[in-house]
mmCIF file of C-alpha atoms in Angstrom:
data_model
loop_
_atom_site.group_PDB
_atom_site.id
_atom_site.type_symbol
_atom_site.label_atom_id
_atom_site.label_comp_id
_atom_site.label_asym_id
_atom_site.label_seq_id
_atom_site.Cartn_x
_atom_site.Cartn_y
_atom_site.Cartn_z
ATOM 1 C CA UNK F 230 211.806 14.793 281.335
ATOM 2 C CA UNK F 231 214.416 17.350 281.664
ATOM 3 C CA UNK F 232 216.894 16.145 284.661
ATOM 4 C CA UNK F 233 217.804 18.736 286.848
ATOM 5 C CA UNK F 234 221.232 19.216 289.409
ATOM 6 C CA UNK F 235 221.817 21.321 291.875
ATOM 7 C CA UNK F 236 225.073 22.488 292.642
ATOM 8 C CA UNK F 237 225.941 23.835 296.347
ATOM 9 C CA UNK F 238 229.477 25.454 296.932
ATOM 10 C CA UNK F 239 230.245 26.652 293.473
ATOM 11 C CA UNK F 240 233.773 27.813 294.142
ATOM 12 C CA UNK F 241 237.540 26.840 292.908
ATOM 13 C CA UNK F 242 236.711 23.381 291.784
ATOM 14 C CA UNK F 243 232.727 24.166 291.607
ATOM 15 C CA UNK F 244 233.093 26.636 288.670
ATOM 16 C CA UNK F 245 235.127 24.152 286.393
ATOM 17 C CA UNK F 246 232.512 21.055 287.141
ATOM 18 C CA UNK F 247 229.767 22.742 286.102
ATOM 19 C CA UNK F 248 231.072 24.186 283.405
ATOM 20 C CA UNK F 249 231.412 20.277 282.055
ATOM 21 C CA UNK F 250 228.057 19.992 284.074
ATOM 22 C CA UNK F 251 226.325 22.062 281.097
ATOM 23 C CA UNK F 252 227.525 19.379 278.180
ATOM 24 C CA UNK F 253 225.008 17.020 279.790
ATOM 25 C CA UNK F 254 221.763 18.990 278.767
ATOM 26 C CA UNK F 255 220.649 19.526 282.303
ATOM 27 C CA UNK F 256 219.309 22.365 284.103
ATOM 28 C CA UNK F 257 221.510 23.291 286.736
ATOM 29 C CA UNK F 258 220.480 25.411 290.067
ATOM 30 C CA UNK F 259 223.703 27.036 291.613
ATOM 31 C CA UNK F 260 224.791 28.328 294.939
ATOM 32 C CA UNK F 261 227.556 30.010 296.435
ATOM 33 C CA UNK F 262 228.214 31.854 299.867
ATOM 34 C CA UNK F 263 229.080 34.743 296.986
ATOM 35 C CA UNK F 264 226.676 35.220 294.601
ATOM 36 C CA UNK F 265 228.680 37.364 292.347
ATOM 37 C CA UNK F 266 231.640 35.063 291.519
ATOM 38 C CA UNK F 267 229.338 32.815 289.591
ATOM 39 C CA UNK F 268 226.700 35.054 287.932
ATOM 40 C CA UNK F 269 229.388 34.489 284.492
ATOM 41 C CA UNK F 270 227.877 31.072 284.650
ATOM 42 C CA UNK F 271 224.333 31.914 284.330
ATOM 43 C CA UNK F 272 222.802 30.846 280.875
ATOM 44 C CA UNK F 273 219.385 29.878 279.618
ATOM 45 C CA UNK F 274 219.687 26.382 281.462
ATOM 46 C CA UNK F 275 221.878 27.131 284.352
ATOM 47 C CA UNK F 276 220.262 29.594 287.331
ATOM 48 C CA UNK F 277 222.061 30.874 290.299
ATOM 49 C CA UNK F 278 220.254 31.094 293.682
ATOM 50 C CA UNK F 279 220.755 33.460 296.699
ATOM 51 C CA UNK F 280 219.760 30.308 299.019
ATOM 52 C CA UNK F 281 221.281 26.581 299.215
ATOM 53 C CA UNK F 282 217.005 25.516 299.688
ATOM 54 C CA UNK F 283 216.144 27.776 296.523
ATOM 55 C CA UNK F 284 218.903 25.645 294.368
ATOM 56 C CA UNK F 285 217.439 22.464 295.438
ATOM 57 C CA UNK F 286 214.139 22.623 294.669
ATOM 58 C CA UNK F 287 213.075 19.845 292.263
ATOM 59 C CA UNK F 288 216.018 19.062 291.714
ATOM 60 C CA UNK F 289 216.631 15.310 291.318
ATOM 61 C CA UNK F 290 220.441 15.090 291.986
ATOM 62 C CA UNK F 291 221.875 17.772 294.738
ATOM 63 C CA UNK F 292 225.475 17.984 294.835
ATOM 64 C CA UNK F 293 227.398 19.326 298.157
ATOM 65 C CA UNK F 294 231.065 20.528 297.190
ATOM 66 C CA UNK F 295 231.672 22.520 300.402
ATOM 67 C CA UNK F 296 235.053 22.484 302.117
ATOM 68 C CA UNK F 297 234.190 21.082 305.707
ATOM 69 C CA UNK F 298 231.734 19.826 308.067
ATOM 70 C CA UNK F 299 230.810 23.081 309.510
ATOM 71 C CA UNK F 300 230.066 24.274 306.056
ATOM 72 C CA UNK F 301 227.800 20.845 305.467
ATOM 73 C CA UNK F 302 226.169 20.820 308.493
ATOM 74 C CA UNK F 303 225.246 24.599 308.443
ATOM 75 C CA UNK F 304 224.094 24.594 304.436
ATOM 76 C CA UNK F 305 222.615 20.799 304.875
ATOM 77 C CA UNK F 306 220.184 21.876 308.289
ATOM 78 C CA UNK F 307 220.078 25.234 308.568
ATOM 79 C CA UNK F 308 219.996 26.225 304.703
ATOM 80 C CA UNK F 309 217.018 24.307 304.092
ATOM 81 C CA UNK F 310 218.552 20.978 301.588
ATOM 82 C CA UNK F 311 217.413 18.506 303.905
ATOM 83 C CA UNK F 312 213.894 20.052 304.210
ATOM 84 C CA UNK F 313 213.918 20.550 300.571
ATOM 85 C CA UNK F 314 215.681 17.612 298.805
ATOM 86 C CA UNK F 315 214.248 15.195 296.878
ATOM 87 C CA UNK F 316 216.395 12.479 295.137
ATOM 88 C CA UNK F 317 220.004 11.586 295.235
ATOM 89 C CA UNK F 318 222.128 13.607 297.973
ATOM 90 C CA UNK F 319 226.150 13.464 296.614
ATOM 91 C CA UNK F 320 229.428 14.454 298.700
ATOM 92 C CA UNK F 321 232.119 15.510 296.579
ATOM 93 C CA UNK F 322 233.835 17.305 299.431
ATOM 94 C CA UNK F 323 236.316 15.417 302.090
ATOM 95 C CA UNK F 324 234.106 15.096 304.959
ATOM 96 C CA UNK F 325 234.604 13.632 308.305
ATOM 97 C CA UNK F 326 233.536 9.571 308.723
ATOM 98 C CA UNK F 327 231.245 10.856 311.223
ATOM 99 C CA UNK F 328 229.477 13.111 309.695
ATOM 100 C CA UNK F 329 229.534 11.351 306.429
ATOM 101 C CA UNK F 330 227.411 8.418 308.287
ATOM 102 C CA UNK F 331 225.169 10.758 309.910
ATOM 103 C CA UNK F 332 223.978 12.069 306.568
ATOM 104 C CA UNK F 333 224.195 8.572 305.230
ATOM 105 C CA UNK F 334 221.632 7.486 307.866
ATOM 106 C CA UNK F 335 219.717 11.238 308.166
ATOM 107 C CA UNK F 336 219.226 10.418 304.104
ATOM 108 C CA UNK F 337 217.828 7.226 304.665
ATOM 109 C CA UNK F 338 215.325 8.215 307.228
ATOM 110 C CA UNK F 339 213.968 10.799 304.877
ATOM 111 C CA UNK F 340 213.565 8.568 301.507
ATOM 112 C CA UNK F 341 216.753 10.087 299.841
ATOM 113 C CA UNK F 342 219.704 8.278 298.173
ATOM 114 C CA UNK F 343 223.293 9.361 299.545
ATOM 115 C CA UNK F 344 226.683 9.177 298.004
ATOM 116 C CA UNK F 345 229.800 9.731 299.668
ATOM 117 C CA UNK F 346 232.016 11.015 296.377
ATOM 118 C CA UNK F 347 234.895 12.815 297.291
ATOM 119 C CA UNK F 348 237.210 13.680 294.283
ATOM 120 C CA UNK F 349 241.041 14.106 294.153
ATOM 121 C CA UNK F 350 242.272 16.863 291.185
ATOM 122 C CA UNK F 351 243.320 19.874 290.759
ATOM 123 C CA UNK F 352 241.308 22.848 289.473
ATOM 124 C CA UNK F 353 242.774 22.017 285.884
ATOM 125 C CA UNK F 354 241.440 18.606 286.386
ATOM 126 C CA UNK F 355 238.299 19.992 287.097
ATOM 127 C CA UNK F 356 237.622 22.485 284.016
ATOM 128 C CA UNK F 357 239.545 19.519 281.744
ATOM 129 C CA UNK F 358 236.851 16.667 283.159
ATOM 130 C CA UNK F 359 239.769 14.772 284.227
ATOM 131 C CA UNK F 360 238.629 14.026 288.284
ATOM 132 C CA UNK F 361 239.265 11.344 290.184
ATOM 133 C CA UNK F 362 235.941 9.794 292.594
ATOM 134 C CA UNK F 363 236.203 7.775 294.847
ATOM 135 C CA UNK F 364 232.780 6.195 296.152
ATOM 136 C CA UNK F 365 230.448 5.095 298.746
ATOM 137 C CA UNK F 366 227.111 3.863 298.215
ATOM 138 C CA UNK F 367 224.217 1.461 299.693
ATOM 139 C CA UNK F 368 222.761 1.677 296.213
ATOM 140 C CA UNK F 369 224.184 0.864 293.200
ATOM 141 C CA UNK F 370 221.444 1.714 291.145
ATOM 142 C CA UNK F 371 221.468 5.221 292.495
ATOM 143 C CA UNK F 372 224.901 5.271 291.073
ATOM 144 C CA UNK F 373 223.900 4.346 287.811
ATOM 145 C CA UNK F 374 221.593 6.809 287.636
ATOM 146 C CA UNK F 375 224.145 9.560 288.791
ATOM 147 C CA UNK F 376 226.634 7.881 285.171
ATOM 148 C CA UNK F 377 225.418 10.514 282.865
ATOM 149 C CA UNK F 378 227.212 13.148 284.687
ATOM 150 C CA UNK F 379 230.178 11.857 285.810
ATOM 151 C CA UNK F 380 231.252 10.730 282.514
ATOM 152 C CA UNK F 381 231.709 14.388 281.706
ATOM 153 C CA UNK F 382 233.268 15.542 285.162
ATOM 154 C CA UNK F 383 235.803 12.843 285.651
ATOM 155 C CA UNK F 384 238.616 10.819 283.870
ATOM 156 C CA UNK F 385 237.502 7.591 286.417
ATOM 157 C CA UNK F 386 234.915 6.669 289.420
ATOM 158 C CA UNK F 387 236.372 3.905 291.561
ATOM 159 C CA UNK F 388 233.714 2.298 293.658
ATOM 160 C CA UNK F 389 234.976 1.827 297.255
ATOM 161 C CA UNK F 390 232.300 -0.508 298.551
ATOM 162 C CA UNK F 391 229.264 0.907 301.113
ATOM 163 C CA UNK F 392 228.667 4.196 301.846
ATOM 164 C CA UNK F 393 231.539 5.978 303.712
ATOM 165 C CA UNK F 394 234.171 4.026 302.075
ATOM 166 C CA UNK F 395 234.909 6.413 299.606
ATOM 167 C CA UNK F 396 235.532 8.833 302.343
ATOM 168 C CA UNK F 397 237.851 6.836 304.029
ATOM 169 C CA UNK F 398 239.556 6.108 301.076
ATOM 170 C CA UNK F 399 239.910 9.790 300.227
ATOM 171 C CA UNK F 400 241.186 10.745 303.502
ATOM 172 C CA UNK F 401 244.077 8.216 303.468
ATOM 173 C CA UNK F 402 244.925 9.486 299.512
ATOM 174 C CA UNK F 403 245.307 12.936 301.180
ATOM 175 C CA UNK F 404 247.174 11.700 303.699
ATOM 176 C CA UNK F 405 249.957 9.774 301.199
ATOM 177 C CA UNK F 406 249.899 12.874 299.179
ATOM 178 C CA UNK F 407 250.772 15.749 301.895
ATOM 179 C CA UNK F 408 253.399 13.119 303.004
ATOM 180 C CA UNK F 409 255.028 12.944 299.988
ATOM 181 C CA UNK F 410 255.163 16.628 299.149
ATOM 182 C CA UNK F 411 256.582 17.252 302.134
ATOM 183 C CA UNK F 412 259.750 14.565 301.276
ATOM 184 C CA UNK F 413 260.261 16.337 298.579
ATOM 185 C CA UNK F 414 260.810 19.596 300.550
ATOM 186 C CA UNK F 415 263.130 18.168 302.717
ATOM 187 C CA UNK F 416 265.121 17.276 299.451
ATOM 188 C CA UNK F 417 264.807 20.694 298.345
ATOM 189 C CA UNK F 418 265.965 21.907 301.816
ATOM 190 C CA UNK F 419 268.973 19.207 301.666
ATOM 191 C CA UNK F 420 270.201 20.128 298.213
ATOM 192 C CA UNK F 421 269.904 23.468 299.000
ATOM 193 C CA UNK F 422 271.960 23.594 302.106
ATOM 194 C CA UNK F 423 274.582 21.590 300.158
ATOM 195 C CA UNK F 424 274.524 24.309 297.391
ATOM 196 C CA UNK F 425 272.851 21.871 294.820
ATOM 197 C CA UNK F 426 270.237 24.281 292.593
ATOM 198 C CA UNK F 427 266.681 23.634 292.845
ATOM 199 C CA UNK F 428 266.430 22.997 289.057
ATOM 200 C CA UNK F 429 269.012 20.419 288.816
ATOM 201 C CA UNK F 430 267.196 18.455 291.864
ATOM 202 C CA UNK F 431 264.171 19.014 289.902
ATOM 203 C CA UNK F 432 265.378 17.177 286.773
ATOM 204 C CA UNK F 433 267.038 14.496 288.461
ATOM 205 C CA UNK F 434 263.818 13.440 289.727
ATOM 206 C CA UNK F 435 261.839 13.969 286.705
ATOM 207 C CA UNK F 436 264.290 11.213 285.217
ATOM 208 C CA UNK F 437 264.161 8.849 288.585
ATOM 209 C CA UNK F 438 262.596 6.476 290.381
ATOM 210 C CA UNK F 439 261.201 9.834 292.433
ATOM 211 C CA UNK F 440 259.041 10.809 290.167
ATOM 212 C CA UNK F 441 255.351 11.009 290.540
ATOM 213 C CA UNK F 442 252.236 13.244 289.886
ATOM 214 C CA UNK F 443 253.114 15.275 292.935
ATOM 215 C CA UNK F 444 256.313 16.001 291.017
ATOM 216 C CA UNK F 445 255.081 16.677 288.329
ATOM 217 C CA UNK F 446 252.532 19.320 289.378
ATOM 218 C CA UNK F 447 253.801 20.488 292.214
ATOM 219 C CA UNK F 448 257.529 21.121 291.471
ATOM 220 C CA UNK F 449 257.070 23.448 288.617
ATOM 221 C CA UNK F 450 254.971 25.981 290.408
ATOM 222 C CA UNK F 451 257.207 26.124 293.407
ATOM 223 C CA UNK F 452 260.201 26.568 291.021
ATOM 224 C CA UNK F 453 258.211 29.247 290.024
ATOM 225 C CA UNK F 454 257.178 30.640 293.544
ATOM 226 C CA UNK F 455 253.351 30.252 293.031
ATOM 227 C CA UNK F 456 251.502 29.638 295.515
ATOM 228 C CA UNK F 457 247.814 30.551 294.400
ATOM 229 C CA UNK F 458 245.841 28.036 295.406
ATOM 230 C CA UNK F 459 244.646 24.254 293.451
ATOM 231 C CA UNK F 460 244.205 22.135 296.967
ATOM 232 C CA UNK F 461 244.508 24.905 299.381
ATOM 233 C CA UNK F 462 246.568 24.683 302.702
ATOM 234 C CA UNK F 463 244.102 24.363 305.764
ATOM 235 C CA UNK F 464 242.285 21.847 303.307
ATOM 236 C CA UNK F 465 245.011 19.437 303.130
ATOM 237 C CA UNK F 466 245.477 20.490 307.108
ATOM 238 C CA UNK F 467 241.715 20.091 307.846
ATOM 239 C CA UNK F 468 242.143 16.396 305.797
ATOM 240 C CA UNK F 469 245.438 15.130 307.737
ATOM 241 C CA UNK F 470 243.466 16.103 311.104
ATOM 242 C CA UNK F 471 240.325 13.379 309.721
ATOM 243 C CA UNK F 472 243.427 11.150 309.303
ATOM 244 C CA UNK F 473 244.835 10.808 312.820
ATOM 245 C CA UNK F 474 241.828 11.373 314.385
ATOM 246 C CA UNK F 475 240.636 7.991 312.531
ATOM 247 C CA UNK F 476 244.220 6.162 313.113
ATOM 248 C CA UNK F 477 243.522 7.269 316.880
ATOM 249 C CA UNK F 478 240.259 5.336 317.111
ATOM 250 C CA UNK F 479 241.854 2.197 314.586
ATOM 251 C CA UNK F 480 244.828 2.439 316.992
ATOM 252 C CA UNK F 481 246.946 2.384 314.020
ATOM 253 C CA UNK F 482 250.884 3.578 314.162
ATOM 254 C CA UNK F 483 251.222 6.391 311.658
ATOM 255 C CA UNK F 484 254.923 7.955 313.060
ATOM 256 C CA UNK F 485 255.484 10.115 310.105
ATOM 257 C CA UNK F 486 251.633 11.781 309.525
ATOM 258 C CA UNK F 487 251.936 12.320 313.097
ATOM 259 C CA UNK F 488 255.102 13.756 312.960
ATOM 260 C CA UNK F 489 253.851 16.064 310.047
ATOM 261 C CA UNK F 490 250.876 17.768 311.219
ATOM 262 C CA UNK F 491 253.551 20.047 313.368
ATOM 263 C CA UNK F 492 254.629 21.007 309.820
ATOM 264 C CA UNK F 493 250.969 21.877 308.895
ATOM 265 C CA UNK F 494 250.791 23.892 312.574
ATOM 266 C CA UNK F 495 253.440 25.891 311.516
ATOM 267 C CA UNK F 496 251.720 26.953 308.202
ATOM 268 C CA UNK F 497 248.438 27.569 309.528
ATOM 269 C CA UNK F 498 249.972 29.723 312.096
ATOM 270 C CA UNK F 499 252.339 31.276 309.207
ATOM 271 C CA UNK F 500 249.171 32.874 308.014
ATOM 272 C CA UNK F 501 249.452 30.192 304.450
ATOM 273 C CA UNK F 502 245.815 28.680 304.764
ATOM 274 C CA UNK F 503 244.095 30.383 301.705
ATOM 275 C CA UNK F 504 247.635 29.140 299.725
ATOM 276 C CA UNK F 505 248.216 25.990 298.021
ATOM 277 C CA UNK F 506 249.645 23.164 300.158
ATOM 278 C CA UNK F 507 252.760 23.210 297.895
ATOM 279 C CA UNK F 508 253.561 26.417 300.628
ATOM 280 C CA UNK F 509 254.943 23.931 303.003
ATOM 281 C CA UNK F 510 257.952 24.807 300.743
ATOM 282 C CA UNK F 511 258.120 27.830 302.637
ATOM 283 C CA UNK F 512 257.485 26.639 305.717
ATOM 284 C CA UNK F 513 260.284 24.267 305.335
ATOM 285 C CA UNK F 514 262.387 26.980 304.415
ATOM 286 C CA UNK F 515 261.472 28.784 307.532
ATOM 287 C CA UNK F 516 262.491 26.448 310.054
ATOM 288 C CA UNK F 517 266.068 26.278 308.517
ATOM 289 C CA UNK F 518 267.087 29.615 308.677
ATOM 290 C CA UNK F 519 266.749 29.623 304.678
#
């Protein structure tokens, strides 16, 4: 029997996944808020759909890659998926731990599988099958079914332990990560103040103990003044909010996250929420005079 996935929030990371998606052999269902961005993907196998409870029909794994929980909850009730689904429900977005047990639980109550699966990459990592999951699951053998398409979309799947725990995992990753970009800004700021060129800083790290992937990925399109969008702004913002709202309710001391979300104000209220994160460069720059 043919398997069939359903894909809802085809967007910046969407169109690259299913475009590894296809080398599996299954039908895949599509949706998007707009329609027209991912017609190019249509072939004899794949079908776009003008409604998230069109897509999922008989479709026996339904993937949600939306961007938040308004987005979930609105496509997830009020699109028709729940009504519609049948099979294994995944989460490859960064979704709050609240709602991510809600849906857990909602799942359950309806005879559907869920998997929290939120992925870390950029949209290179996406079209090159080269994601990171991280996951939560009751059901292990629901996973195992799910193995024939992840081997295609990522370059590893680490299992986190019961569902939820991939989310949580995923939301302290973010956290790390918009940390350390922004200690690399206030490098940049540093050096630059003191008259030290942004390519020389650059290269010292590249040969240091300050290297990382961040670096690596980040540094080069700042150098370059690109800010188009991989991991956008108010996504990283939106994903440091889940993290000391949960740090909050663990009572747990997180004195520089806390002190960096006034960094991530500033940008949202710069207008920068459509760019990549890596705009905190100019935020930086902004609040010294530079």
């Amino acid at each position: 029997m043919d398997r069939t996935i359903a894909f809802i929030g085809v967007g910046i990371m969407g169109i690259g996944i299913v475009n590894n998606l296809k080398k599996t052999g299954a039908k895949l269902r599509l949706y998007a808020r707009n329609k027209e961005k991912i017609l190019s993907l249509s072939d004899s196998r794949t079908e776009v759909f003008d409604k998230p409870s069109d897509a999922v029909l008989g479709a026996e794994f339904i993937i949600l890659c939306l961007t938040d929980d308004d987005s979930i909850r609105k496509e997830f009730y009020g699109g028709g998926i729940l009504e519609n689904a049948k099979g294994i429900i995944l989460d490859f977005g960064t979704t709050s731990p609240e709602l991510t047990s809600e849906l857990n639980q909602v799942c359950k109550e309806n005879g559907l599988c869920f998997i929290d699966s939120p992925m870390s990459g950029s949209k290179n990592a996406a079209r090159d099958g080269q994601l990171l999951f991280m996951v939560g699951t009751d059901s292990k053998n629901c996973l195992d079914s799910c193995k024939f398409f992840y081997d295609v979309i990522s370059k590893k799947l680490i299992l986190c332990g019961a569902s939820g725990q991939g989310q949580l995992a995923k939301i302290a990753l973010n956290m790390i990560q918009a940390g350390i970009l922004q200690s690399y800004m206030e490098g940049f700021i540093l050096a630059k103040k003191s008259g030290v060129e942004f390519s020389i800083l650059q290269e010292i790290i590249s040969e240091s103990a300050a290297k990382s992937g961040i670096s690596d990925f980040k540094l080069n399109t700042i150098s370059k003044r690109d800010f188009s969008p991989n991991f956008s702004l108010k996504n990283m913002n939106k994903d440091l909010n889940h993290a000391l709202k949960l740090a909050m309710k663990l009572n747990a001391s997180l004195p520089l996250s806390n002190v960096l979300k006034s960094v991530y104000d500033d940008g949202m209220n710069c207008g920068f929420g459509e760019e990549d994160f890596s705009t905190l460069m100019k935020v930086n720059e902004q609040r010294n005079g530079l």
